[in-house]
mmCIF file of C-alpha atoms and ligand atoms in Angstrom:
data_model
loop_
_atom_site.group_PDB
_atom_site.id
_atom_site.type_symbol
_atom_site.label_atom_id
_atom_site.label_comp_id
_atom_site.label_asym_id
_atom_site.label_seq_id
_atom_site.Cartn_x
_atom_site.Cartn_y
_atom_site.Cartn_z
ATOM 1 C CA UNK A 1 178.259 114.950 127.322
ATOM 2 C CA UNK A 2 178.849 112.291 124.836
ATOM 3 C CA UNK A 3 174.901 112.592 123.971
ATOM 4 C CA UNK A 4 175.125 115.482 122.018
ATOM 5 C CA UNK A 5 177.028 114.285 119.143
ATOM 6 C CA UNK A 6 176.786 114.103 115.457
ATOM 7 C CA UNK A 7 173.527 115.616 114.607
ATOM 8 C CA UNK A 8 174.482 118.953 115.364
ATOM 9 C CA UNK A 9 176.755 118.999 112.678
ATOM 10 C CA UNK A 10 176.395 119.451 108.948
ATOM 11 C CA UNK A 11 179.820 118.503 107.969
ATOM 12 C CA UNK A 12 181.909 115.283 109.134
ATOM 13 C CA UNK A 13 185.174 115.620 111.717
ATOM 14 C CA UNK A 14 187.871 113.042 110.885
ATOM 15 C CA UNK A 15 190.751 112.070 113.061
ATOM 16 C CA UNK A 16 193.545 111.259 111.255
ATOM 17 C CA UNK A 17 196.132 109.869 114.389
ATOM 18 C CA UNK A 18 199.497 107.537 114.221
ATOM 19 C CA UNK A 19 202.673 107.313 115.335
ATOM 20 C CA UNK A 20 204.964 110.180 113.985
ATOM 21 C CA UNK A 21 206.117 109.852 110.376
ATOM 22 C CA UNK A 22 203.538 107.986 109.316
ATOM 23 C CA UNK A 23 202.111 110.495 107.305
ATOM 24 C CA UNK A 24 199.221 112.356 109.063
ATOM 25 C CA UNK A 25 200.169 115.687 107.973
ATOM 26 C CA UNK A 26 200.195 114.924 104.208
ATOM 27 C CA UNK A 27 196.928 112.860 104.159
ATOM 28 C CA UNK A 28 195.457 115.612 105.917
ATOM 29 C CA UNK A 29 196.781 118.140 103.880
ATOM 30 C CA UNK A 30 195.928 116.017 100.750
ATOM 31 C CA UNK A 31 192.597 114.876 102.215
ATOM 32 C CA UNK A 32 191.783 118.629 103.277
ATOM 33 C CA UNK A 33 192.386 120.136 99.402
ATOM 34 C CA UNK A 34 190.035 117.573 98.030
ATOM 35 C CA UNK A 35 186.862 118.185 100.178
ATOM 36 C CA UNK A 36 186.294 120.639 101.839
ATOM 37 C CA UNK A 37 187.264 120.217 105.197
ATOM 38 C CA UNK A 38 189.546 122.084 107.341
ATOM 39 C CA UNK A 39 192.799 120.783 108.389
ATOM 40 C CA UNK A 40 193.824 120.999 111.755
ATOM 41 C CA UNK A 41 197.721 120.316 112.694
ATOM 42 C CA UNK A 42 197.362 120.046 116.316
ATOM 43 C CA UNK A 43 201.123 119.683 116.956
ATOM 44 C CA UNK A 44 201.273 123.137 115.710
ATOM 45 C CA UNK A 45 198.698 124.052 117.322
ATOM 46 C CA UNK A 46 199.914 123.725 120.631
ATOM 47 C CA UNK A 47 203.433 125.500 120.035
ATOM 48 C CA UNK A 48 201.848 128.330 118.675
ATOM 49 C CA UNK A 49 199.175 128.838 121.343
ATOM 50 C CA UNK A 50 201.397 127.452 124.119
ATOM 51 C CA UNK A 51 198.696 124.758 124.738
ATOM 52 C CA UNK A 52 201.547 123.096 126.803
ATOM 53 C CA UNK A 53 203.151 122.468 130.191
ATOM 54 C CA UNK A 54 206.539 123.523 129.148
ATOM 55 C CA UNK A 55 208.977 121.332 126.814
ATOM 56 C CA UNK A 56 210.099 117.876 128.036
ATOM 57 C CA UNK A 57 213.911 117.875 127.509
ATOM 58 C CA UNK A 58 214.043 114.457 128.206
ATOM 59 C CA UNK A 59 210.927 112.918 125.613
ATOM 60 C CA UNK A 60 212.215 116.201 123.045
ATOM 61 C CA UNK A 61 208.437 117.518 123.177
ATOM 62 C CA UNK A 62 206.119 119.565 124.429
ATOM 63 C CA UNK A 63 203.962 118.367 127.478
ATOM 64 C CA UNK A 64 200.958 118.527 126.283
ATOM 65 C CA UNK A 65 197.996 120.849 128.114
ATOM 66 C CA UNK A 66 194.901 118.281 127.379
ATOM 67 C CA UNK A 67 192.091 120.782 128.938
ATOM 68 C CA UNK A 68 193.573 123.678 127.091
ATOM 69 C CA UNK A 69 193.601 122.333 123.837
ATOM 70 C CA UNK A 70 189.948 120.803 124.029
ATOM 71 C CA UNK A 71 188.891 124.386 124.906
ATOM 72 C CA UNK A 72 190.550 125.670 122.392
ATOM 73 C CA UNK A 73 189.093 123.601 119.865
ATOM 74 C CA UNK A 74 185.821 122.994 121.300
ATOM 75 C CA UNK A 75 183.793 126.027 119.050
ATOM 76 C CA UNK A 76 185.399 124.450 115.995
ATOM 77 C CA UNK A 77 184.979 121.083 116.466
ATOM 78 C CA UNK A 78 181.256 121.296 117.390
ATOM 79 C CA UNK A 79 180.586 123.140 114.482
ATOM 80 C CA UNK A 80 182.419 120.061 112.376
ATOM 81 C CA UNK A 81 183.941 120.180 108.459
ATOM 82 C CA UNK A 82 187.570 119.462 110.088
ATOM 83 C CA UNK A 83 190.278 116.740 109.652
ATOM 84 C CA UNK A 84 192.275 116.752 112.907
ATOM 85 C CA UNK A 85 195.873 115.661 112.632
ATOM 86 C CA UNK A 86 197.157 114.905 116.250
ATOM 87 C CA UNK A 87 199.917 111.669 117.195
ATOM 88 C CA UNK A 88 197.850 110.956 119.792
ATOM 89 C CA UNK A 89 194.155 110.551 120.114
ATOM 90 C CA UNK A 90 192.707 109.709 123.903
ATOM 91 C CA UNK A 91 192.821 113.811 124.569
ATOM 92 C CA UNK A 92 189.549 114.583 122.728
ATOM 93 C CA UNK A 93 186.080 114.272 123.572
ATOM 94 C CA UNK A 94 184.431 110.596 121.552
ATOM 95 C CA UNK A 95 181.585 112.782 120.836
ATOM 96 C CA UNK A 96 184.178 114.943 118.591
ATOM 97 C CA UNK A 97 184.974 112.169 115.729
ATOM 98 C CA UNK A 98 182.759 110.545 113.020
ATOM 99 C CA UNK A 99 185.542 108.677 111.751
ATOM 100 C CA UNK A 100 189.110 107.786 113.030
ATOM 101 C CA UNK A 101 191.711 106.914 110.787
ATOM 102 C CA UNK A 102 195.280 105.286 112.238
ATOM 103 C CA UNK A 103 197.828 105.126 109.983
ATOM 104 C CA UNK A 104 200.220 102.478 109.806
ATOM 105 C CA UNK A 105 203.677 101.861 108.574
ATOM 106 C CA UNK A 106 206.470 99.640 108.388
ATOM 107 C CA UNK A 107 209.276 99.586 110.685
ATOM 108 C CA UNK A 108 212.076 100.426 108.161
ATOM 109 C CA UNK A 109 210.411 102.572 106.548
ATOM 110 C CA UNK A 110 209.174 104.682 109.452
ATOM 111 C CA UNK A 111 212.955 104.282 110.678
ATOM 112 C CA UNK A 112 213.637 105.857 107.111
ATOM 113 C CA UNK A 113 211.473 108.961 107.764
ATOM 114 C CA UNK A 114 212.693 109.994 111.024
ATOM 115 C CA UNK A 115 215.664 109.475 109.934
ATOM 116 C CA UNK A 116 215.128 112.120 107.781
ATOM 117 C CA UNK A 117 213.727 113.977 109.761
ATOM 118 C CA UNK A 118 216.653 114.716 112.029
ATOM 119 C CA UNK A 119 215.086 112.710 114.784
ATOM 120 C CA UNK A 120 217.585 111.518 117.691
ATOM 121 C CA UNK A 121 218.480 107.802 117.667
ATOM 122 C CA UNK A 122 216.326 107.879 121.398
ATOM 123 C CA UNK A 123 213.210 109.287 119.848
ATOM 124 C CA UNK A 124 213.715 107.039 116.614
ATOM 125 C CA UNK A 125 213.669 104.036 118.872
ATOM 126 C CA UNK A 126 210.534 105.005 121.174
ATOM 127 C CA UNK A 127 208.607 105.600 118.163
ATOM 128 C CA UNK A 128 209.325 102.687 116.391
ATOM 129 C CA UNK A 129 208.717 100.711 119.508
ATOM 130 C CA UNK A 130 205.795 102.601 119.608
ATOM 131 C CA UNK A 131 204.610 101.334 116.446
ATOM 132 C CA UNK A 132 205.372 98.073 116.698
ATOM 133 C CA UNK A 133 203.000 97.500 119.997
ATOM 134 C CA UNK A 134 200.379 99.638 118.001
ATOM 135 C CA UNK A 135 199.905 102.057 120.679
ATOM 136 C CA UNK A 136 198.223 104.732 118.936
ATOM 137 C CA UNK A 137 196.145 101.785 117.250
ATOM 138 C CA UNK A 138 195.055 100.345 120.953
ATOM 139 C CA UNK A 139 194.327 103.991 121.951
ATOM 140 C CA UNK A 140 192.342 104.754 119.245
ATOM 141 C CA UNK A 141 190.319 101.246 119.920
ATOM 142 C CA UNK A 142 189.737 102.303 123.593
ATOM 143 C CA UNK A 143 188.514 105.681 122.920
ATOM 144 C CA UNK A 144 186.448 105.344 120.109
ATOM 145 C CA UNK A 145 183.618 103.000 119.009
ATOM 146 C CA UNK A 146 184.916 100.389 117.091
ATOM 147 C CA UNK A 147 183.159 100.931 114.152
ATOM 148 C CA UNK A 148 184.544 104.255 113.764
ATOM 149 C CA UNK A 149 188.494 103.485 113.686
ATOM 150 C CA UNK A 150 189.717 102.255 110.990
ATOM 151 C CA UNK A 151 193.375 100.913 110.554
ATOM 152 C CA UNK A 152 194.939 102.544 107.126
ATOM 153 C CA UNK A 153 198.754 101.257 105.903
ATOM 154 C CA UNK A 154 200.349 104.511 104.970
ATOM 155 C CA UNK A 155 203.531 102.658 102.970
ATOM 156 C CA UNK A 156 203.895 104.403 99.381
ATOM 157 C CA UNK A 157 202.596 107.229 97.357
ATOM 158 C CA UNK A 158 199.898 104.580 96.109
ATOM 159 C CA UNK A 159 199.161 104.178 99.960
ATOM 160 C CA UNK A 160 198.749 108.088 100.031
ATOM 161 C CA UNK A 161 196.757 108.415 97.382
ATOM 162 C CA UNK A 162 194.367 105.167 97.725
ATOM 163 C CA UNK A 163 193.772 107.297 101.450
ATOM 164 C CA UNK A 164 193.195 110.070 99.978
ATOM 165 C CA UNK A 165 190.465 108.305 97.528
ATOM 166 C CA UNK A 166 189.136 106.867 100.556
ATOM 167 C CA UNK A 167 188.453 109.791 102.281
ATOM 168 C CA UNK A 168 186.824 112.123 99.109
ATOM 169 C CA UNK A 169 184.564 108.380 98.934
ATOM 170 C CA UNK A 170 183.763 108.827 102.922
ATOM 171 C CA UNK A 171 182.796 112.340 103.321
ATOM 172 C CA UNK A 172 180.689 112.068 100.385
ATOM 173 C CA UNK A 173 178.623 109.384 101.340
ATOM 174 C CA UNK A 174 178.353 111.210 104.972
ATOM 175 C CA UNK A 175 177.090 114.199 103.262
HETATM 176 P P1 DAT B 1 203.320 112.737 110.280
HETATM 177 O O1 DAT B 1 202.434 113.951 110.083
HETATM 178 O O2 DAT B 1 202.539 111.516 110.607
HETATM 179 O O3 DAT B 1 204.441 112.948 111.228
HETATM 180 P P2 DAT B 1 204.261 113.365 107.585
HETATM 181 O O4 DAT B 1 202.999 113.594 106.832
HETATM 182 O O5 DAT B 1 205.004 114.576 108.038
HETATM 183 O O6 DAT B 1 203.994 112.407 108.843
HETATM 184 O O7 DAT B 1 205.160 112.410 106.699
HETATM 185 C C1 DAT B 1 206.510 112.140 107.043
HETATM 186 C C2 DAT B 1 207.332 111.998 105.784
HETATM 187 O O8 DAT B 1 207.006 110.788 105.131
HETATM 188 C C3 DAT B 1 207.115 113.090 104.764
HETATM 189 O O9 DAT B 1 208.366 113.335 104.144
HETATM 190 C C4 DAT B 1 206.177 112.491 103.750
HETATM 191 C C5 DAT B 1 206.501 111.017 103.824
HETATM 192 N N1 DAT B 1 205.326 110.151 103.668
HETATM 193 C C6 DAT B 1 204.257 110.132 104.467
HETATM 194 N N2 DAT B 1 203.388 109.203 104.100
HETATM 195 C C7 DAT B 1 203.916 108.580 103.011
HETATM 196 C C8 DAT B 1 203.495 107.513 102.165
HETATM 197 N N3 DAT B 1 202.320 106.870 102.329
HETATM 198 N N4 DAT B 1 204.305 107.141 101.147
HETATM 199 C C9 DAT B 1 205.484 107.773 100.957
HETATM 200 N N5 DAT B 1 205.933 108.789 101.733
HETATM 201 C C10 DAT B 1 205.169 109.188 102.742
#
């Protein structure tokens, strides 16, 4: 299964994963309007097409339907030319990913964001816990070859846009 990989495809597929907040959805967004690659919000995703098990009142999120979601991206993904925005990263096929991007940010300025965001004081904690232990960081490192991930700080606007440079620079040199 994991054979079949990269040569299929004449465009790259980038994972762009991290804890919540830490800015996957703009970089993708961003990262998406300057090549040409598709952008993917998989959290969306999955509410819209009920990829899901039902809503976990406890966690405040949907339980997430792994097999459903790889088939529903399957087609697309093999075909490549996406950026894939997801908080978590160990649901999809290795064979998927040329590159793997985990964003990083600090503490009180994650804090900041979810803040924001409306978050309760229980989810603000687990994911700043989260991001302290680099969970999404290990995941990505046991998932993925290790020359593949690479660890981004996603801080500032000059952060954002140094990413977003990054990326253009990548996919580029991949085509
Ligand atoms: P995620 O998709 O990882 O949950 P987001 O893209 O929705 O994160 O970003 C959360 C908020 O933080 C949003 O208001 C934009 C802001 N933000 C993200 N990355 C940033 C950065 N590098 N510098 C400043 N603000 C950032």
């Amino acid at each position: 299964d994991s054979e079949q990989g990269t040569q299929e495809r004449k465009k790259p597929n980038i994972l762009i994963t991290g804890t919540p907040g830490t800015g996957k959805t703009t970089l993708s967004q961003l990262a998406s309007e300057s090549t040409d690659l598709f952008h993917i919000n998989v959290g969306e995703l999955v509410k819209e097409k009920s990829l899901h098990q039902g809503f976990d009142h406890e966690f405040q999120s949907w339980i997430l339907d792994d097999d459903k979601l790889v088939d529903e991206l399957e087609e697309t993904l093999s075909n490549g030319g996406n950026i894939v925005d997801f908080h978590s990263c160990e649901v999809f096929p290795e064979r998927w990913f040329d590159l793997v991007l985990v964003l990083r940010t600090d503490n009180t300025i994650l804090f900041d964001r979810l803040k924001d965001r409306g978050y309760s004081q229980k989810k603000i904690t687990e994911n700043i816990d989260s991001e302290i232990f680099q969970v999404i960081l290990e995941e990505a490192r046991e998932s993925y070859p290790a020359e593949i991930v690479v660890e981004l700080r996603s801080n500032t606007i000059e952060d954002m846009q140094s990413n977003v440079t990054r990326i253009e620079e990548w996919v580029e040199a991949w085509n």
